[in-house]
Amino acid sequence: MNPSIIVRLLAVSTLTGASLLPAGRVCAAPDAAAPAIAVKIIAMNDFHGNLRPPADFPSNGVPTVAGGVARLAARIRELRAANPDNVLVSAGDLIGASPLISAHFQDEPTIEAMNLLGLDFNAVVGNHEFDKGREELLRMQRGGCHPRLERAGRSCREKGLSPMIRSKVGRKFKGASFRFLAANVFDRKSGGTLFPAYGIKQFHGRKIGFIGLTLKTTPNLVKPGGVKDLEFRDEVETVNALVPVLRSQAIEAIVVLIHEGGHPGGGSDGCPGLSGPIAGIVRRLDPEVDLVISGHTHETYACRLPNAAGEPVLVTSAHDYGRLVSDIDLVLDANTGEVTSAVARNLVVSRDVQPEPLLTRLVEDYGRLSRPVEERIIGRITATFSRTLDDAGESALGDLIADAQLEATRSRRHGGAAIAFMNSGGMRADLSHAPERNGWVRYREAFDIQPFGGTLVTMTLTGAQIEQLLEQQFPGCPNGQPANRILQVSGGFEYTWNAGGEACDKVDPASIRLGGKPVAAGRTYRIATNDFLADGGDGFTVFTQGTDRRAAMPELSALERYLGRHSPLTPGTLRRIIRRP
């Protein structure tokens, strides 16, 4: 007989103040004749609303890789069939920076797909879950109409839906049937966590605790206005403080699900030369933590890293977009609940997996609804505009977007900008040349590049502030960049930076030029950027000092208009940013 499974979530500290009571039946005490309990944890991370299979996945010698939620569902079904004692979790960024098929419907399709998958926890709120602010994230959990539709006096209903879709989304959005967790995200006013700090699953009378948290630097990665009343606390201090709380409830098996990660040197199931924040985080963790499921860096690894006691703890990450899934097997001592074994491997969601019909239909129906918007032709290119940075930090796509933003804001009516700055992280895909379409660009491709719905902002900065802004691109300055974060710049603006220069002194002031003329420290200049950077995103606090701020058009509209006016477009030579050794 299958065991009863209960899910119990931390009841305290939620903004709603509602208690989250245990559900299901508590199992009987474990049978002394059964010395071990095998539990399968199925983990994913950084799905980002990719309901369809992404088209740009590098095969790395695995030509059958596919992804897409329908095949992901089939792979999960196979893993569940191998062990009925299982739990499905996500390590954050289920939504945000999503393709048009999800984003056009406010990411409700992805939440509905995860409900159908039977997700237990989005056990970490990722940074991208905050892209549209706290209230929209809470709506993803609770359900309800999107505020923009309510203000416009429209209902939540959509016409022309199939019976299956009508039954799911043709009425008021019900929200997630799984739970978001966020142990280290606190509301400054109430003092409580935004979502429950942990969840518990029980198998054969023994409990596993799942602590979910996001990276503490989230405020630097999202629009500050959306998280202004929230506090993001240290990840390790949060986990270590919760360990005794779980232990007091007879929980010996503890899993940390964290939206932070690292960069391995190579290999899908190993961590040779792993670098990045996750190694330092694990090194400080309480030895009672048995497993760490990570994300954020869109990397693939499954290996062991030393904890605070120098003991190895299993750490996993399954790339992104549902293209891989982590298959993790825990063995618990039936008498004590202690983890006696933990092994993991990352599995490809491949083309030879038969897609789940229900998820296939969901994707097809949303695709049909979004197709008129997606397929609209907006321009033409003769070659791919890549977002890959050269040694100096410049890219062909970055040049294109910065030029589009400058043209959209150059007139006095729209802000009078002379320079445009674009963050590289805001470009989520290449603008790929499609020979089968003779280079014609669809709205779908442009949206995939800039899915955040940002608005352009113009402001006035002095030449001295522009120099300070350029210095903020590098580690060591007060903004605390973790690595070089080079802004893309519009045509006519250029500068040189020295890789061997001291912190806050890498940019040669004499090299900063606009239209061939030096940028004077005491002179003022009108600049344009997106509202994420304008509010200090990515640590670029100089933008917050800008004066005479004016909102302009949406950044995606600027790109669309530029493509329409200047097609066909060809990538140019990358010479706006020069790097010296």
XYZ file of C-alpha atoms in Angstrom:
581
model
C 0.000 0.000 0.000
C 1.352 3.447 -0.871
C 2.320 5.501 2.179
C 0.342 8.534 3.165
C 2.238 11.738 2.603
C 1.621 14.931 4.454
C 2.818 18.405 3.640
C 3.155 20.883 6.437
C 4.293 24.437 5.877
C 5.571 26.933 8.377
C 2.514 28.817 9.564
C 4.168 31.851 11.081
C 5.385 35.034 9.452
C 3.306 35.057 6.266
C 1.945 38.410 5.195
C -1.583 37.070 5.046
C -1.421 36.007 8.686
C -3.352 32.849 7.763
C -2.302 29.576 9.333
C -1.181 26.809 7.004
C -2.459 23.680 8.724
C -1.267 20.114 8.091
C -3.066 18.265 5.315
C -3.534 14.539 4.804
C -3.072 11.722 7.319
C -0.109 11.180 9.589
C 1.511 7.827 8.952
C 1.940 5.191 11.593
C 5.285 4.669 13.284
C 7.901 3.066 11.038
C 8.107 -0.694 10.936
C 11.181 -1.903 12.811
C 11.635 -4.551 10.123
C 12.134 -1.834 7.510
C 15.609 -0.356 8.161
C 15.616 2.144 5.281
C 13.278 4.510 3.461
C 14.179 5.404 -0.126
C 12.927 8.819 -1.288
C 13.368 10.325 -4.745
C 13.704 14.096 -5.059
C 13.140 15.449 -8.554
C 14.561 18.948 -8.950
C 14.555 21.637 -11.593
C 15.676 25.266 -11.643
C 15.499 28.419 -13.762
C 12.564 27.352 -15.909
C 11.757 30.972 -16.861
C 8.412 30.180 -18.478
C 9.924 28.086 -21.276
C 6.806 26.089 -22.084
C 8.130 25.348 -25.551
C 11.492 23.649 -26.158
C 14.172 26.361 -26.398
C 15.760 26.545 -29.811
C 19.273 27.648 -28.832
C 20.479 24.920 -26.444
C 24.096 23.934 -27.191
C 24.038 20.155 -27.521
C 27.458 19.578 -25.912
C 27.510 16.239 -27.676
C 23.911 15.396 -26.721
C 21.980 15.960 -29.987
C 18.732 14.619 -28.548
C 18.285 17.360 -25.954
C 14.888 19.011 -26.248
C 13.197 20.451 -23.173
C 9.735 21.945 -23.176
C 7.175 21.397 -20.441
C 5.402 18.483 -22.188
C 8.584 16.394 -22.413
C 9.671 17.575 -18.978
C 6.382 16.203 -17.628
C 7.036 12.867 -19.297
C 10.535 12.635 -17.830
C 9.164 13.449 -14.379
C 6.505 10.780 -14.810
C 9.229 8.208 -15.525
C 11.142 9.178 -12.393
C 8.027 9.065 -10.259
C 7.229 5.601 -11.574
C 10.629 4.430 -10.341
C 9.750 5.344 -6.744
C 6.269 6.306 -5.494
C 7.916 8.038 -2.517
C 8.948 11.211 -4.327
C 8.831 14.995 -4.204
C 9.117 17.513 -7.041
C 10.767 20.867 -6.325
C 11.992 23.939 -8.169
C 15.004 26.010 -7.166
C 13.525 29.330 -8.253
C 12.980 31.495 -11.332
C 10.003 29.498 -12.547
C 8.773 32.748 -14.066
C 10.245 36.053 -15.156
C 12.291 36.766 -18.299
C 9.815 34.398 -19.946
C 9.097 33.866 -23.653
C 6.037 35.570 -25.090
C 3.835 32.464 -24.845
C 3.979 32.792 -21.042
C 4.720 36.485 -20.522
C 1.858 37.645 -22.783
C -0.501 36.079 -20.238
C 1.315 37.450 -17.168
C 3.083 34.081 -16.663
C -0.190 32.453 -15.648
C 0.384 29.641 -18.214
C 3.591 28.600 -16.445
C 1.880 28.469 -13.057
C -0.918 26.391 -14.590
C 1.646 24.056 -16.181
C 3.439 23.599 -12.856
C 0.106 22.829 -11.197
C -0.457 20.095 -13.781
C 3.071 18.787 -13.229
C 2.299 18.355 -9.551
C 5.083 20.611 -8.302
C 5.329 20.413 -4.519
C 7.331 23.559 -3.818
C 8.791 26.396 -5.785
C 11.062 25.888 -2.875
C 12.995 29.022 -3.541
C 11.654 32.354 -4.713
C 14.207 33.344 -7.347
C 15.242 36.888 -8.171
C 13.183 36.886 -11.386
C 10.021 36.090 -9.460
C 10.363 39.683 -8.235
C 10.625 41.218 -11.731
C 7.096 42.643 -11.494
C 7.199 43.401 -7.786
C 5.949 41.855 -4.602
C 2.209 42.186 -5.207
C 2.317 40.421 -8.553
C 4.386 37.620 -7.006
C 1.811 37.246 -4.237
C -0.886 37.048 -6.943
C 0.979 34.140 -8.500
C 0.522 32.278 -5.225
C -2.960 33.449 -4.256
C -4.601 33.920 -7.659
C -6.879 36.707 -8.853
C -7.091 39.049 -11.826
C -4.087 41.008 -12.986
C -4.456 44.625 -11.760
C -4.089 46.049 -15.268
C -7.114 44.091 -16.460
C -9.144 45.171 -13.444
C -8.276 48.858 -13.986
C -9.322 48.534 -17.617
C -12.678 47.120 -16.524
C -12.030 43.788 -18.248
C -12.831 40.362 -16.885
C -10.325 37.541 -16.554
C -12.051 35.606 -19.310
C -10.499 35.011 -22.696
C -12.603 34.181 -25.746
C -11.836 31.387 -28.165
C -10.209 29.020 -25.697
C -10.449 25.262 -25.933
C -12.552 23.495 -23.273
C -9.397 22.419 -21.402
C -7.968 25.926 -21.318
C -11.334 27.434 -20.420
C -11.490 25.099 -17.452
C -8.058 26.272 -16.331
C -7.633 29.911 -17.288
C -10.930 31.038 -18.813
C -11.984 32.273 -15.395
C -10.375 34.041 -12.481
C -6.774 32.878 -12.140
C -6.593 30.527 -9.164
C -2.876 30.807 -8.503
C -0.333 28.146 -7.644
C -1.457 24.889 -6.047
C 2.142 24.457 -4.866
C 3.849 26.674 -2.303
C 6.434 29.369 -2.763
C 9.030 29.431 0.028
C 11.340 32.298 1.006
C 13.104 31.881 4.335
C 15.344 34.929 4.005
C 12.856 37.454 2.532
C 11.298 39.567 5.287
C 8.671 42.296 5.206
C 10.139 45.337 6.973
C 6.777 46.448 8.322
C 5.424 43.175 9.699
C 8.755 41.591 10.508
C 7.581 38.301 9.002
C 8.679 36.381 5.926
C 7.012 37.057 2.592
C 6.313 33.329 2.157
C 6.762 30.365 4.503
C 10.388 29.640 5.336
C 10.201 25.886 4.880
C 7.997 22.984 3.956
C 7.890 19.427 5.276
C 7.113 16.159 3.522
C 6.673 12.900 5.408
C 7.337 9.391 4.150
C 6.577 6.301 6.239
C 6.519 8.390 9.379
C 9.838 10.164 8.754
C 10.038 13.818 7.782
C 12.178 15.764 5.330
C 12.451 19.517 5.802
C 12.909 21.791 2.786
C 14.315 25.255 3.515
C 13.804 27.631 0.577
C 15.624 30.918 0.061
C 16.850 33.281 -2.601
C 20.136 35.098 -3.018
C 20.640 38.021 -0.669
C 21.675 40.316 -3.543
C 18.229 40.118 -5.174
C 17.600 43.889 -4.661
C 20.524 44.573 -7.001
C 19.028 42.348 -9.704
C 15.436 43.623 -9.882
C 13.729 46.981 -10.003
C 14.287 48.434 -6.540
C 10.737 49.775 -6.351
C 9.305 46.267 -6.461
C 11.184 45.140 -3.341
C 11.566 48.416 -1.447
C 9.764 47.174 1.690
C 11.529 43.812 1.744
C 14.738 42.743 3.464
C 16.895 39.985 1.986
C 18.955 38.398 4.731
C 22.152 36.359 4.605
C 21.496 32.910 3.170
C 23.713 30.876 5.497
C 22.705 32.669 8.692
C 19.075 32.031 7.757
C 19.593 28.323 7.147
C 21.701 27.731 10.226
C 19.106 29.469 12.419
C 16.358 27.216 11.042
C 18.225 23.942 11.566
C 17.399 23.749 15.306
C 13.796 24.715 14.529
C 13.479 21.697 12.251
C 15.395 19.424 14.625
C 12.951 20.345 17.410
C 10.216 18.787 15.260
C 12.081 15.481 14.948
C 13.291 16.333 11.454
C 16.701 14.798 10.829
C 16.726 15.089 7.001
C 17.245 18.697 5.878
C 17.354 19.896 2.274
C 18.328 23.455 1.327
C 16.871 24.811 -1.912
C 18.694 27.987 -2.770
C 18.482 30.300 -5.736
C 22.218 30.827 -5.905
C 24.825 28.774 -7.694
C 28.281 28.350 -9.101
C 30.272 27.700 -12.251
C 31.858 24.260 -12.675
C 34.962 23.685 -14.732
C 33.237 20.988 -16.802
C 31.218 17.788 -16.692
C 27.476 17.444 -16.108
C 27.753 15.372 -12.934
C 30.828 16.847 -11.310
C 32.220 20.087 -9.931
C 35.828 20.265 -11.126
C 37.098 23.723 -10.270
C 33.656 24.952 -9.228
C 33.681 28.669 -8.514
C 31.037 31.150 -7.504
C 28.940 31.931 -4.423
C 27.547 28.435 -3.809
C 30.914 27.009 -2.724
C 31.322 29.687 -0.069
C 27.748 29.248 1.084
C 28.072 25.478 1.487
C 31.370 25.955 3.321
C 29.513 27.820 6.092
C 26.473 25.517 6.345
C 25.532 23.610 9.472
C 26.609 19.934 9.102
C 22.980 18.918 9.706
C 22.139 20.008 6.136
C 22.107 16.847 3.996
C 21.512 18.190 0.480
C 21.723 21.515 -1.378
C 19.692 22.053 -4.567
C 20.838 25.251 -6.271
C 20.141 27.419 -9.304
C 20.521 30.975 -10.646
C 23.733 30.474 -12.644
C 22.077 28.205 -15.252
C 24.848 25.637 -14.836
C 24.912 21.845 -14.525
C 26.569 19.977 -11.677
C 26.004 17.195 -9.140
C 28.865 16.702 -6.713
C 29.994 17.128 -3.115
C 31.374 20.268 -1.488
C 32.703 20.687 2.075
C 30.405 22.149 4.740
C 31.336 24.026 7.925
C 32.713 20.819 9.452
C 34.686 19.954 6.339
C 32.302 17.113 5.545
C 31.103 16.579 1.964
C 27.512 17.550 1.189
C 25.735 16.809 -2.097
C 25.077 19.904 -4.261
C 23.100 19.921 -7.526
C 21.976 22.223 -10.333
C 20.114 21.233 -13.527
C 20.953 23.914 -16.094
C 17.778 25.779 -17.103
C 14.535 25.994 -19.122
C 13.458 22.421 -18.286
C 16.165 20.932 -20.498
C 17.655 18.879 -17.668
C 16.285 17.544 -14.407
C 18.128 16.405 -11.262
C 17.326 12.846 -10.189
C 18.256 12.641 -6.486
C 17.916 9.533 -4.337
C 17.954 9.836 -0.551
C 17.956 6.911 1.850
C 16.650 7.555 5.376
C 17.148 5.386 8.418
C 13.616 4.236 9.224
C 14.228 4.361 12.960
C 16.008 7.730 13.258
C 15.110 9.609 10.083
C 18.771 10.373 9.423
C 20.010 10.503 5.827
C 22.310 7.537 5.297
C 22.863 8.004 1.569
C 22.436 10.747 -1.045
C 23.252 10.363 -4.728
C 22.280 12.439 -7.769
C 22.540 12.593 -11.518
C 21.327 15.099 -14.083
C 19.118 13.710 -16.837
C 18.485 15.220 -20.257
C 14.877 15.944 -21.220
C 15.332 14.449 -24.656
C 13.415 14.200 -27.911
C 12.908 10.483 -27.511
C 10.613 11.126 -24.540
C 6.951 11.038 -25.595
C 5.342 14.391 -24.598
C 2.516 14.381 -22.087
C -0.754 15.051 -24.012
C -2.309 17.362 -21.419
C 0.735 19.634 -21.288
C 1.095 19.452 -25.065
C -2.457 20.723 -25.450
C -1.908 23.529 -22.948
C 1.127 24.758 -24.899
C -0.666 24.454 -28.239
C -3.661 26.439 -27.036
C -1.604 29.240 -25.546
C 0.530 29.219 -28.688
C -2.578 29.647 -30.830
C -3.704 32.599 -28.724
C -0.321 34.318 -28.824
C 0.543 33.499 -32.458
C -0.902 36.678 -34.070
C 1.338 38.763 -31.812
C 4.363 36.476 -32.062
C 4.440 36.131 -35.842
C 4.149 39.810 -36.748
C 7.133 40.876 -38.911
C 8.973 43.906 -37.540
C 12.219 44.059 -39.532
C 15.013 42.215 -41.301
C 18.668 41.366 -40.562
C 21.441 40.014 -42.776
C 23.353 38.196 -40.011
C 22.997 37.253 -36.359
C 23.327 39.996 -33.751
C 24.992 38.101 -30.902
C 24.872 39.125 -27.244
C 28.249 37.428 -26.666
C 30.703 39.980 -25.316
C 34.142 40.513 -26.786
C 37.200 40.941 -24.548
C 36.304 44.576 -23.935
C 32.701 43.755 -22.959
C 30.951 44.943 -26.117
C 28.479 42.940 -28.227
C 26.779 43.396 -31.573
C 23.344 43.058 -29.997
C 24.255 45.511 -27.248
C 25.260 48.062 -29.873
C 21.973 47.555 -31.712
C 19.804 47.958 -28.617
C 21.719 50.985 -27.320
C 21.410 52.649 -30.752
C 17.675 51.927 -30.776
C 17.273 53.456 -27.330
C 19.239 56.543 -28.281
C 17.183 57.103 -31.428
C 13.957 56.707 -29.431
C 15.013 59.373 -26.924
C 17.172 61.736 -28.983
C 14.450 64.282 -29.770
C 13.753 66.968 -27.192
C 10.160 65.763 -27.002
C 11.312 62.315 -25.835
C 14.110 63.413 -23.503
C 16.901 64.893 -25.623
C 19.401 62.076 -24.943
C 22.920 62.089 -26.348
C 24.089 58.736 -24.906
C 22.255 55.475 -24.181
C 23.365 52.767 -21.738
C 22.067 49.169 -21.763
C 22.763 46.379 -19.271
C 24.076 43.153 -20.794
C 21.932 41.070 -18.444
C 18.821 42.625 -19.936
C 19.497 40.866 -23.249
C 18.080 37.355 -22.845
C 18.656 35.907 -26.327
C 20.557 36.566 -29.538
C 18.794 38.150 -32.493
C 19.404 35.176 -34.750
C 19.403 35.323 -38.525
C 16.949 32.805 -40.025
C 17.878 31.955 -43.636
C 14.580 30.103 -44.102
C 12.786 33.412 -43.490
C 15.312 35.412 -45.519
C 16.325 37.222 -42.342
C 12.887 38.588 -41.493
C 12.507 39.241 -37.767
C 9.300 38.421 -35.918
C 8.033 40.237 -32.832
C 8.588 36.982 -30.951
C 12.371 37.209 -31.458
C 12.504 40.804 -30.241
C 10.423 39.944 -27.185
C 12.675 37.001 -26.330
C 15.590 39.450 -26.262
C 13.875 42.012 -24.001
C 11.062 40.291 -22.081
C 11.050 42.492 -18.986
C 8.621 45.159 -20.146
C 10.993 47.962 -19.155
C 10.502 51.643 -19.898
C 13.172 54.039 -21.109
C 14.123 56.903 -18.814
C 16.146 59.993 -19.688
C 18.093 62.046 -17.164
C 20.962 64.496 -16.807
C 24.396 63.416 -15.570
C 27.646 65.350 -15.390
C 30.746 64.167 -17.165
C 32.241 63.323 -13.774
C 29.222 61.179 -12.937
C 29.528 59.376 -16.278
C 33.145 58.536 -15.455
C 32.055 57.284 -12.015
C 29.318 55.230 -13.691
C 31.862 53.550 -15.940
C 34.032 52.716 -12.921
C 31.025 51.044 -11.293
C 31.224 48.366 -13.986
C 34.140 46.708 -12.192
C 34.683 44.963 -8.828
C 36.176 46.892 -5.951
C 34.192 50.115 -6.202
C 31.444 50.937 -3.647
C 28.779 49.276 -5.814
C 30.424 45.915 -5.134
C 30.165 44.263 -8.560
C 30.913 40.532 -8.225
C 32.600 40.546 -11.647
C 33.003 42.862 -14.631
C 29.531 44.066 -15.661
C 30.038 46.113 -18.810
C 27.268 48.427 -19.986
C 26.485 48.535 -23.696
C 26.729 52.026 -25.185
C 25.268 53.849 -28.164
C 27.155 54.895 -31.266
C 29.279 58.035 -30.985
C 30.221 57.291 -27.350
C 33.524 55.539 -26.675
C 36.076 54.949 -23.930
C 39.053 52.789 -22.958
C 39.506 50.764 -19.778
C 42.615 49.135 -18.345
C 42.226 45.547 -17.162
C 45.272 45.931 -14.927
C 44.129 49.202 -13.381
C 43.304 49.669 -9.719
C 39.733 49.431 -8.462
C 37.771 52.621 -9.241
C 40.591 53.725 -11.546
C 40.267 51.479 -14.589
C 38.796 53.976 -17.056
C 41.049 56.539 -18.722
C 39.135 59.854 -18.320
C 40.775 61.287 -21.427
C 39.433 58.390 -23.502
C 35.763 59.096 -22.723
C 34.496 60.786 -25.845
C 31.168 61.698 -27.409
C 31.074 62.464 -31.103
C 34.854 62.504 -31.109
C 35.052 65.181 -28.403
C 36.184 64.629 -24.801
C 33.421 64.328 -22.207
C 34.083 67.221 -19.809
C 33.801 66.494 -16.096
C 31.895 69.696 -15.354
C 29.534 69.615 -18.293
C 26.062 68.033 -18.210
C 24.803 65.396 -20.638
C 21.387 63.902 -21.265
C 21.475 60.113 -21.150
C 18.924 57.342 -21.675
C 18.631 53.938 -20.036
C 15.933 51.514 -18.936
C 14.029 51.953 -15.685
C 15.814 48.987 -14.082
C 19.181 50.728 -14.362
C 17.662 54.155 -13.725
C 16.589 52.930 -10.280
C 20.083 51.653 -9.472
C 19.724 48.067 -10.706
C 22.836 45.889 -11.032
C 24.510 48.150 -8.491
C 24.761 51.165 -10.816
C 23.851 53.706 -8.142
C 25.113 56.679 -10.166
C 21.938 56.513 -12.248
C 19.902 57.338 -9.131
C 21.723 60.694 -8.964
C 20.404 61.771 -12.362
C 18.305 64.935 -12.494
C 15.357 66.026 -14.668
C 14.234 62.419 -15.090
C 11.621 61.766 -17.749
C 9.894 58.535 -18.757
C 9.951 57.692 -22.453
C 8.638 54.769 -24.497
C 8.888 51.038 -23.639
C 12.341 49.658 -24.441
C 10.885 46.911 -26.635
C 8.974 49.516 -28.674
C 12.252 51.348 -29.242
C 13.859 48.193 -30.653
C 10.832 47.398 -32.793
C 10.720 50.896 -34.246
C 14.456 50.906 -34.948
C 14.267 47.597 -36.790
C 11.343 48.868 -38.839
C 13.125 52.063 -39.848
C 16.593 50.700 -40.632
C 16.104 47.208 -42.067
C 17.927 45.356 -43.396
C 20.488 45.655 -40.592
C 24.006 44.213 -40.504
C 26.197 43.887 -37.380
C 28.948 46.487 -37.283
C 32.518 46.519 -35.986
C 32.885 46.449 -32.208
C 35.011 49.505 -31.387
C 33.003 51.569 -28.908
C 34.666 50.003 -25.855
C 38.415 49.375 -25.881
C 40.216 47.184 -23.358
C 43.887 47.437 -22.572
C 45.705 44.450 -21.026
